[in-house]
């Protein structure tokens, strides 16, 4: 079995033109490519072929990119389980970049795991039509690449409004002249509560990395965001409720594996859903159903707190140009607790919708760094990554 | 014996007559061959993204305004979660928390003739679900799903529990249908399924204000069925309470053949969570004002105008204005110069029955207001008589010729010339000496008989008014 690709493109027809000409891109298996199987690591979609190209695929192809194939995904892109091959196609030089869903930090953590750059754009900047999603209000099309320049190039090709995606906020994307970074004019903020969540030795390594940034000319400012710790909880409640609804359409009637021996259609739904979802996703969906049916009040509170977190987060950018968060490398969790522990340093960007870029660690043994910008400040965050990648401070590329 | 009164509220689904479905561009024609009007969006394939139809929003908003409701500046769609084969994505997009409008009312005439205002709680938009068809394949029962209806645009009108009698519910539905047709948002036909009403019914001792456990009744396919089902349910619940049996919250189906309500199996229904894929609808005061300006004159206002401008009775005006097409036709006739009473008479007693008999729509009939006005103009000028006009009207359904040409071709022009009629009258008087004698002896009915004989002799073409005048003169001179 091909452990990297769920499906490899059998044809190699290079497009001669376009800003992505010559670039080979892998897309995650839940992203629709017309006529190709669409199976984000779940028997729920067994046998399903995408009826049309996802908007992001259409734009990649229009700009001359070559699709290497569909990379293997954890079930519906949630988490980075043993099935997920996110980042591997780039490591193996099968692709220069990869597009995958970032629901809670998957694209960024996968990049950290592979020692490459991972980016989650502002929510809604890249249309999601044609992608089998799970958490519509949090997920975004993540971009992985060995160099942040490639991410910026791909983003400029795939960002912007699409007539078919009504959920996109009313803003356009403009990557005009490359925004130069003058370190002495940039203030980077560090959320004290995020730093405090690190083990002692990693805190020290993180401090060393911050010292390197200061040495490069950046101002570093410590900030307090007391509610930082609520991001994971809010994501868990709101995300699981949305997932529970989103997965409702997988009923094994028109596609997907069907459990045998059901007595009637209700029984068929129950048995099939019980059989084809894997344990982690099933736990997540059951948790979402619990909040939908039994604790709707908690869900409403989580929505209210989310609105508050968004306001608080945007206020931080009144004091600084970007935030730096430490990110710990992921493992493959089997429980929801483990899953959210993994995303504790990334989920805030999904909760608030802000753009976030992860870089490989600057210091040996230190955590990877994640640069987070205000909403729609994607270009500056990528320019910052490009600046860092070209200086001694930058991570490996 | 304790006397009860009913507390009734209605939930009415109205299918908007939009060209496309609510969230995709598929044709909104549920009656087409099964599953031809589908796409990845209304089949809810993975990755499909709903896009709200502006036309549906406009029609829904006009409907709200037509029912005196207040459009909300912000409304939003929720996911109404339930699992059933008619809803393959597991939730219905509906506005549970933030409806398109709140408030509203319809005035009806109560059984004692007084005006009763029935309030609307809110109106929200939602998508229709697919249609299930249950068949036998050999000896095996099978269930088929037709997705043509999936995603069709609906509004749901939820009333306050202001209704007390079946009459209230029936009159409300009739008035609702009229008003929605006026704004052009739906045909509102219960028989064709473009309007569906469910009733929530409870009873309480008369004179109290308590709210007791309600029972929901579905499956009424006509306004009359709604009345019958409510009447049955009031009787059933009253008997149950008298017998000391508790009323339990549940849903019942109306069986129109047996004329009873029967308990139905419950669908599993879950909560409503905000939908993240369809952005909230935000309407500024200017946009709402612009929509209000698109509202046509509503039936009550039009009826009042008919009374004041054209001297019709309140009853005649209400009848005319209850159907926008009929009222429009009436006004077209007036614009063509027809007098109001003649227009009312010929439209309601001659044209409408003839159109219905031919299974035509008023808007499609070849007897346009201009053509009918031309016919009525000939009648007003005594160029034809009423019998001939009826005959010509009938021919106008099958011919595009002008009424005057039909009159000419059929030789129906009225004879009003005294010299032409003189001889005819004299011949009849000579032949009907007995009737003339009766008249002389004071039997005035004999004059009617003689007029009939003269009309017959003229082949129906004689002007009855002229004949009557001439005959009266002649008989008077004879008797003198």
Short mmCIF file of N, CA, C and O in Angstrom, two decimals, chain B residues 77-154:
data_model
loop_
_atom_site.label_atom_id
_atom_site.label_comp_id
_atom_site.label_asym_id
_atom_site.label_seq_id
_atom_site.Cartn_x
_atom_site.Cartn_y
_atom_site.Cartn_z
N UNK B 77 -29.77 31.28 9.45
CA UNK B 77 -30.20 29.88 9.32
C UNK B 77 -29.57 29.00 10.41
O UNK B 77 -28.43 29.23 10.82
N UNK B 78 -30.36 28.03 10.82
CA UNK B 78 -29.89 27.04 11.79
C UNK B 78 -30.01 25.66 11.18
O UNK B 78 -30.72 25.45 10.20
N UNK B 79 -29.32 24.74 11.79
CA UNK B 79 -29.43 23.34 11.36
C UNK B 79 -30.41 22.64 12.30
O UNK B 79 -30.15 22.49 13.49
N UNK B 80 -31.56 22.26 11.73
CA UNK B 80 -32.57 21.55 12.53
C UNK B 80 -32.27 20.06 12.36
O UNK B 80 -32.51 19.49 11.28
N UNK B 81 -31.73 19.48 13.39
CA UNK B 81 -31.16 18.14 13.26
C UNK B 81 -32.24 17.06 13.36
O UNK B 81 -33.00 17.03 14.32
N UNK B 82 -32.35 16.25 12.35
CA UNK B 82 -33.09 14.99 12.47
C UNK B 82 -32.65 14.04 11.37
O UNK B 82 -32.20 14.47 10.31
N UNK B 83 -32.76 12.79 11.64
CA UNK B 83 -32.30 11.78 10.70
C UNK B 83 -33.49 11.06 10.09
O UNK B 83 -34.27 10.44 10.80
N UNK B 84 -33.65 11.20 8.80
CA UNK B 84 -34.74 10.55 8.11
C UNK B 84 -34.34 10.50 6.63
O UNK B 84 -33.61 11.38 6.17
N UNK B 85 -34.80 9.50 5.90
CA UNK B 85 -34.33 9.39 4.51
C UNK B 85 -34.72 10.55 3.60
O UNK B 85 -34.14 10.70 2.54
N UNK B 86 -35.69 11.35 4.04
CA UNK B 86 -36.05 12.49 3.18
C UNK B 86 -35.09 13.67 3.37
O UNK B 86 -35.24 14.71 2.73
N UNK B 87 -34.13 13.51 4.26
CA UNK B 87 -33.21 14.60 4.58
C UNK B 87 -31.79 14.05 4.67
O UNK B 87 -31.27 13.80 5.76
N UNK B 88 -31.14 13.84 3.53
CA UNK B 88 -29.91 13.05 3.54
C UNK B 88 -28.71 13.73 4.17
O UNK B 88 -27.68 13.09 4.32
N UNK B 89 -28.81 14.98 4.54
CA UNK B 89 -27.64 15.55 5.21
C UNK B 89 -27.80 15.58 6.71
O UNK B 89 -26.91 16.01 7.43
N UNK B 90 -28.94 15.12 7.21
CA UNK B 90 -29.10 14.99 8.66
C UNK B 90 -29.60 16.23 9.35
O UNK B 90 -29.82 16.22 10.56
N UNK B 91 -29.76 17.30 8.61
CA UNK B 91 -30.36 18.49 9.21
C UNK B 91 -31.01 19.34 8.12
O UNK B 91 -30.62 19.29 6.96
N UNK B 92 -32.03 20.06 8.54
CA UNK B 92 -32.74 20.95 7.63
C UNK B 92 -32.31 22.38 7.92
O UNK B 92 -32.24 22.77 9.09
N UNK B 93 -32.00 23.13 6.89
CA UNK B 93 -31.64 24.53 7.11
C UNK B 93 -32.93 25.33 7.31
O UNK B 93 -33.79 25.39 6.42
N UNK B 94 -33.06 25.89 8.50
CA UNK B 94 -34.28 26.59 8.88
C UNK B 94 -33.88 27.74 9.81
O UNK B 94 -32.79 27.72 10.38
N UNK B 95 -34.74 28.72 9.94
CA UNK B 95 -34.40 29.85 10.81
C UNK B 95 -35.09 29.68 12.17
O UNK B 95 -36.17 30.20 12.38
N UNK B 96 -34.46 28.95 13.05
CA UNK B 96 -35.09 28.64 14.34
C UNK B 96 -34.90 29.76 15.35
O UNK B 96 -35.81 30.09 16.11
N UNK B 97 -33.70 30.32 15.40
CA UNK B 97 -33.41 31.30 16.46
C UNK B 97 -33.64 32.74 16.01
O UNK B 97 -34.09 33.57 16.78
N UNK B 98 -33.29 33.03 14.77
CA UNK B 98 -33.43 34.40 14.28
C UNK B 98 -34.27 34.38 12.99
O UNK B 98 -33.75 34.28 11.89
N UNK B 99 -35.60 34.44 13.14
CA UNK B 99 -36.48 34.34 11.96
C UNK B 99 -36.43 35.62 11.11
O UNK B 99 -36.03 36.68 11.61
N UNK B 100 -36.91 35.49 9.88
CA UNK B 100 -36.88 36.63 8.96
C UNK B 100 -37.78 37.76 9.45
O UNK B 100 -37.47 38.93 9.29
N UNK B 101 -38.92 37.40 10.05
CA UNK B 101 -39.81 38.47 10.56
C UNK B 101 -40.46 38.03 11.86
O UNK B 101 -40.57 36.83 12.15
N UNK B 102 -40.89 39.03 12.61
CA UNK B 102 -41.65 38.76 13.84
C UNK B 102 -42.94 39.56 13.75
O UNK B 102 -43.04 40.58 13.07
N UNK B 103 -43.95 39.09 14.52
CA UNK B 103 -45.23 39.78 14.56
C UNK B 103 -46.00 39.60 13.26
O UNK B 103 -45.68 38.74 12.44
N UNK B 104 -47.02 40.43 13.09
CA UNK B 104 -47.88 40.32 11.92
C UNK B 104 -49.29 39.91 12.34
O UNK B 104 -49.50 39.47 13.48
N UNK B 105 -50.23 40.08 11.44
CA UNK B 105 -51.62 39.73 11.76
C UNK B 105 -52.46 39.67 10.50
O UNK B 105 -52.07 40.20 9.46
N UNK B 106 -53.60 38.99 10.66
CA UNK B 106 -54.61 38.97 9.59
C UNK B 106 -55.96 39.21 10.27
O UNK B 106 -56.25 38.59 11.30
N UNK B 107 -56.77 40.09 9.69
CA UNK B 107 -58.13 40.31 10.20
C UNK B 107 -59.08 39.40 9.45
O UNK B 107 -59.03 39.33 8.21
N UNK B 108 -59.96 38.73 10.20
CA UNK B 108 -61.00 37.91 9.55
C UNK B 108 -62.36 38.36 10.06
O UNK B 108 -62.45 39.08 11.06
N UNK B 109 -63.39 37.92 9.36
CA UNK B 109 -64.76 38.19 9.86
C UNK B 109 -65.20 36.99 10.66
O UNK B 109 -65.21 35.86 10.16
N UNK B 110 -65.54 37.24 11.92
CA UNK B 110 -65.95 36.14 12.80
C UNK B 110 -67.38 35.70 12.44
O UNK B 110 -68.07 36.37 11.67
N UNK B 111 -67.82 34.61 13.07
CA UNK B 111 -69.14 34.07 12.73
C UNK B 111 -70.27 35.05 13.05
O UNK B 111 -71.33 35.02 12.43
N UNK B 112 -70.03 35.94 14.05
CA UNK B 112 -71.08 36.91 14.40
C UNK B 112 -70.96 38.21 13.59
O UNK B 112 -71.64 39.19 13.85
N UNK B 113 -70.05 38.21 12.60
CA UNK B 113 -69.91 39.38 11.74
C UNK B 113 -68.88 40.38 12.22
O UNK B 113 -68.55 41.32 11.50
N UNK B 114 -68.36 40.20 13.41
CA UNK B 114 -67.36 41.14 13.93
C UNK B 114 -65.99 40.84 13.33
O UNK B 114 -65.76 39.74 12.81
N UNK B 115 -65.11 41.83 13.41
CA UNK B 115 -63.76 41.64 12.90
C UNK B 115 -62.89 41.06 14.01
O UNK B 115 -62.89 41.56 15.14
N UNK B 116 -62.16 39.97 13.69
CA UNK B 116 -61.26 39.38 14.68
C UNK B 116 -59.85 39.40 14.13
O UNK B 116 -59.60 38.96 13.01
N UNK B 117 -58.95 39.94 14.91
CA UNK B 117 -57.53 39.99 14.51
C UNK B 117 -56.82 38.75 15.04
O UNK B 117 -56.83 38.47 16.23
N UNK B 118 -56.19 38.00 14.13
CA UNK B 118 -55.43 36.80 14.50
C UNK B 118 -53.95 37.11 14.28
O UNK B 118 -53.54 37.46 13.17
N UNK B 119 -53.17 36.96 15.35
CA UNK B 119 -51.78 37.41 15.30
C UNK B 119 -50.83 36.32 14.81
O UNK B 119 -51.07 35.13 15.02
N UNK B 120 -49.75 36.78 14.20
CA UNK B 120 -48.68 35.88 13.75
C UNK B 120 -47.51 36.06 14.71
O UNK B 120 -47.17 37.19 15.08
N UNK B 121 -46.93 34.96 15.14
CA UNK B 121 -45.78 35.05 16.06
C UNK B 121 -44.51 35.40 15.29
O UNK B 121 -43.81 36.33 15.61
N UNK B 122 -44.23 34.62 14.26
CA UNK B 122 -43.07 34.91 13.42
C UNK B 122 -43.18 34.17 12.09
O UNK B 122 -44.01 33.27 11.95
N UNK B 123 -42.35 34.57 11.14
CA UNK B 123 -42.28 33.88 9.84
C UNK B 123 -40.80 33.60 9.56
O UNK B 123 -39.96 34.50 9.70
N UNK B 124 -40.49 32.37 9.23
CA UNK B 124 -39.10 32.06 8.92
C UNK B 124 -38.98 31.31 7.59
O UNK B 124 -39.95 30.75 7.09
N UNK B 125 -37.77 31.35 7.05
CA UNK B 125 -37.49 30.63 5.79
C UNK B 125 -36.92 29.26 6.11
O UNK B 125 -36.26 29.08 7.14
N UNK B 126 -37.14 28.32 5.23
CA UNK B 126 -36.48 27.03 5.36
C UNK B 126 -36.51 26.29 4.03
O UNK B 126 -37.23 26.67 3.12
N UNK B 127 -35.71 25.25 3.95
CA UNK B 127 -35.69 24.44 2.72
C UNK B 127 -36.64 23.26 2.90
O UNK B 127 -36.81 22.75 4.00
N UNK B 128 -37.22 22.84 1.78
CA UNK B 128 -38.06 21.64 1.83
C UNK B 128 -37.16 20.40 1.81
O UNK B 128 -35.98 20.48 1.47
N UNK B 129 -37.73 19.29 2.18
CA UNK B 129 -36.96 18.04 2.18
C UNK B 129 -37.34 17.23 0.94
O UNK B 129 -38.24 17.61 0.19
N UNK B 130 -36.67 16.11 0.73
CA UNK B 130 -36.97 15.27 -0.44
C UNK B 130 -38.32 14.57 -0.23
O UNK B 130 -38.88 14.59 0.87
N UNK B 131 -38.81 13.97 -1.31
CA UNK B 131 -40.11 13.30 -1.23
C UNK B 131 -39.87 11.79 -1.21
O UNK B 131 -39.10 11.27 -2.03
N UNK B 132 -40.53 11.12 -0.28
CA UNK B 132 -40.39 9.66 -0.21
C UNK B 132 -41.56 9.02 -0.94
O UNK B 132 -42.71 9.44 -0.79
N UNK B 133 -41.26 8.00 -1.73
CA UNK B 133 -42.31 7.26 -2.44
C UNK B 133 -42.18 5.80 -2.02
O UNK B 133 -41.11 5.20 -2.18
N UNK B 134 -43.24 5.27 -1.47
CA UNK B 134 -43.20 3.89 -0.99
C UNK B 134 -43.94 3.00 -1.99
O UNK B 134 -45.10 3.26 -2.31
N UNK B 135 -43.24 2.00 -2.48
CA UNK B 135 -43.82 1.13 -3.51
C UNK B 135 -43.53 -0.33 -3.18
O UNK B 135 -42.79 -0.63 -2.24
N UNK B 136 -44.09 -1.20 -4.00
CA UNK B 136 -43.78 -2.63 -3.88
C UNK B 136 -42.95 -3.03 -5.09
O UNK B 136 -43.27 -2.66 -6.22
N UNK B 137 -41.90 -3.75 -4.84
CA UNK B 137 -41.11 -4.33 -5.92
C UNK B 137 -41.31 -5.83 -5.82
O UNK B 137 -40.67 -6.49 -5.01
N UNK B 138 -42.24 -6.33 -6.63
CA UNK B 138 -42.66 -7.71 -6.42
C UNK B 138 -43.38 -7.81 -5.09
O UNK B 138 -44.36 -7.10 -4.85
N UNK B 139 -42.84 -8.61 -4.20
CA UNK B 139 -43.49 -8.73 -2.90
C UNK B 139 -42.75 -7.94 -1.82
O UNK B 139 -43.08 -8.03 -0.64
N UNK B 140 -41.72 -7.24 -2.26
CA UNK B 140 -40.92 -6.49 -1.29
C UNK B 140 -41.29 -5.01 -1.27
O UNK B 140 -41.31 -4.38 -2.32
N UNK B 141 -41.56 -4.49 -0.09
CA UNK B 141 -41.80 -3.05 -0.02
C UNK B 141 -40.49 -2.28 -0.21
O UNK B 141 -39.46 -2.66 0.36
N UNK B 142 -40.51 -1.27 -1.03
CA UNK B 142 -39.31 -0.46 -1.23
C UNK B 142 -39.66 1.02 -1.03
O UNK B 142 -40.81 1.42 -1.18
N UNK B 143 -38.66 1.78 -0.66
CA UNK B 143 -38.85 3.22 -0.49
C UNK B 143 -37.91 3.96 -1.43
O UNK B 143 -36.71 3.69 -1.43
N UNK B 144 -38.46 4.85 -2.22
CA UNK B 144 -37.67 5.62 -3.19
C UNK B 144 -37.64 7.08 -2.75
O UNK B 144 -38.58 7.57 -2.12
N UNK B 145 -36.55 7.75 -3.10
CA UNK B 145 -36.42 9.15 -2.71
C UNK B 145 -36.33 10.01 -3.97
O UNK B 145 -35.52 9.74 -4.84
N UNK B 146 -37.19 11.02 -4.04
CA UNK B 146 -37.17 11.97 -5.15
C UNK B 146 -36.62 13.30 -4.62
O UNK B 146 -37.24 13.94 -3.76
N UNK B 147 -35.47 13.69 -5.16
CA UNK B 147 -34.79 14.90 -4.64
C UNK B 147 -35.22 16.19 -5.35
O UNK B 147 -34.67 17.24 -5.08
N UNK B 148 -36.17 16.08 -6.27
CA UNK B 148 -36.63 17.31 -6.94
C UNK B 148 -37.08 18.36 -5.94
O UNK B 148 -36.91 19.55 -6.13
N UNK B 149 -37.72 17.90 -4.87
CA UNK B 149 -38.28 18.83 -3.88
C UNK B 149 -37.24 19.27 -2.85
O UNK B 149 -37.45 20.24 -2.12
N UNK B 150 -36.14 18.50 -2.75
CA UNK B 150 -35.12 18.81 -1.72
C UNK B 150 -34.53 20.19 -1.99
O UNK B 150 -34.01 20.45 -3.06
N UNK B 151 -34.66 21.07 -1.02
CA UNK B 151 -34.10 22.41 -1.18
C UNK B 151 -35.07 23.41 -1.77
O UNK B 151 -34.69 24.56 -2.02
N UNK B 152 -36.31 23.00 -2.02
CA UNK B 152 -37.30 23.96 -2.52
C UNK B 152 -37.51 25.05 -1.46
O UNK B 152 -37.50 24.76 -0.27
N UNK B 153 -37.70 26.30 -1.90
CA UNK B 153 -37.81 27.39 -0.91
C UNK B 153 -39.18 27.44 -0.22
O UNK B 153 -40.21 27.46 -0.90
N UNK B 154 -39.16 27.47 1.08
CA UNK B 154 -40.40 27.53 1.87
C UNK B 154 -40.33 28.69 2.84
O UNK B 154 -39.25 29.11 3.25
#
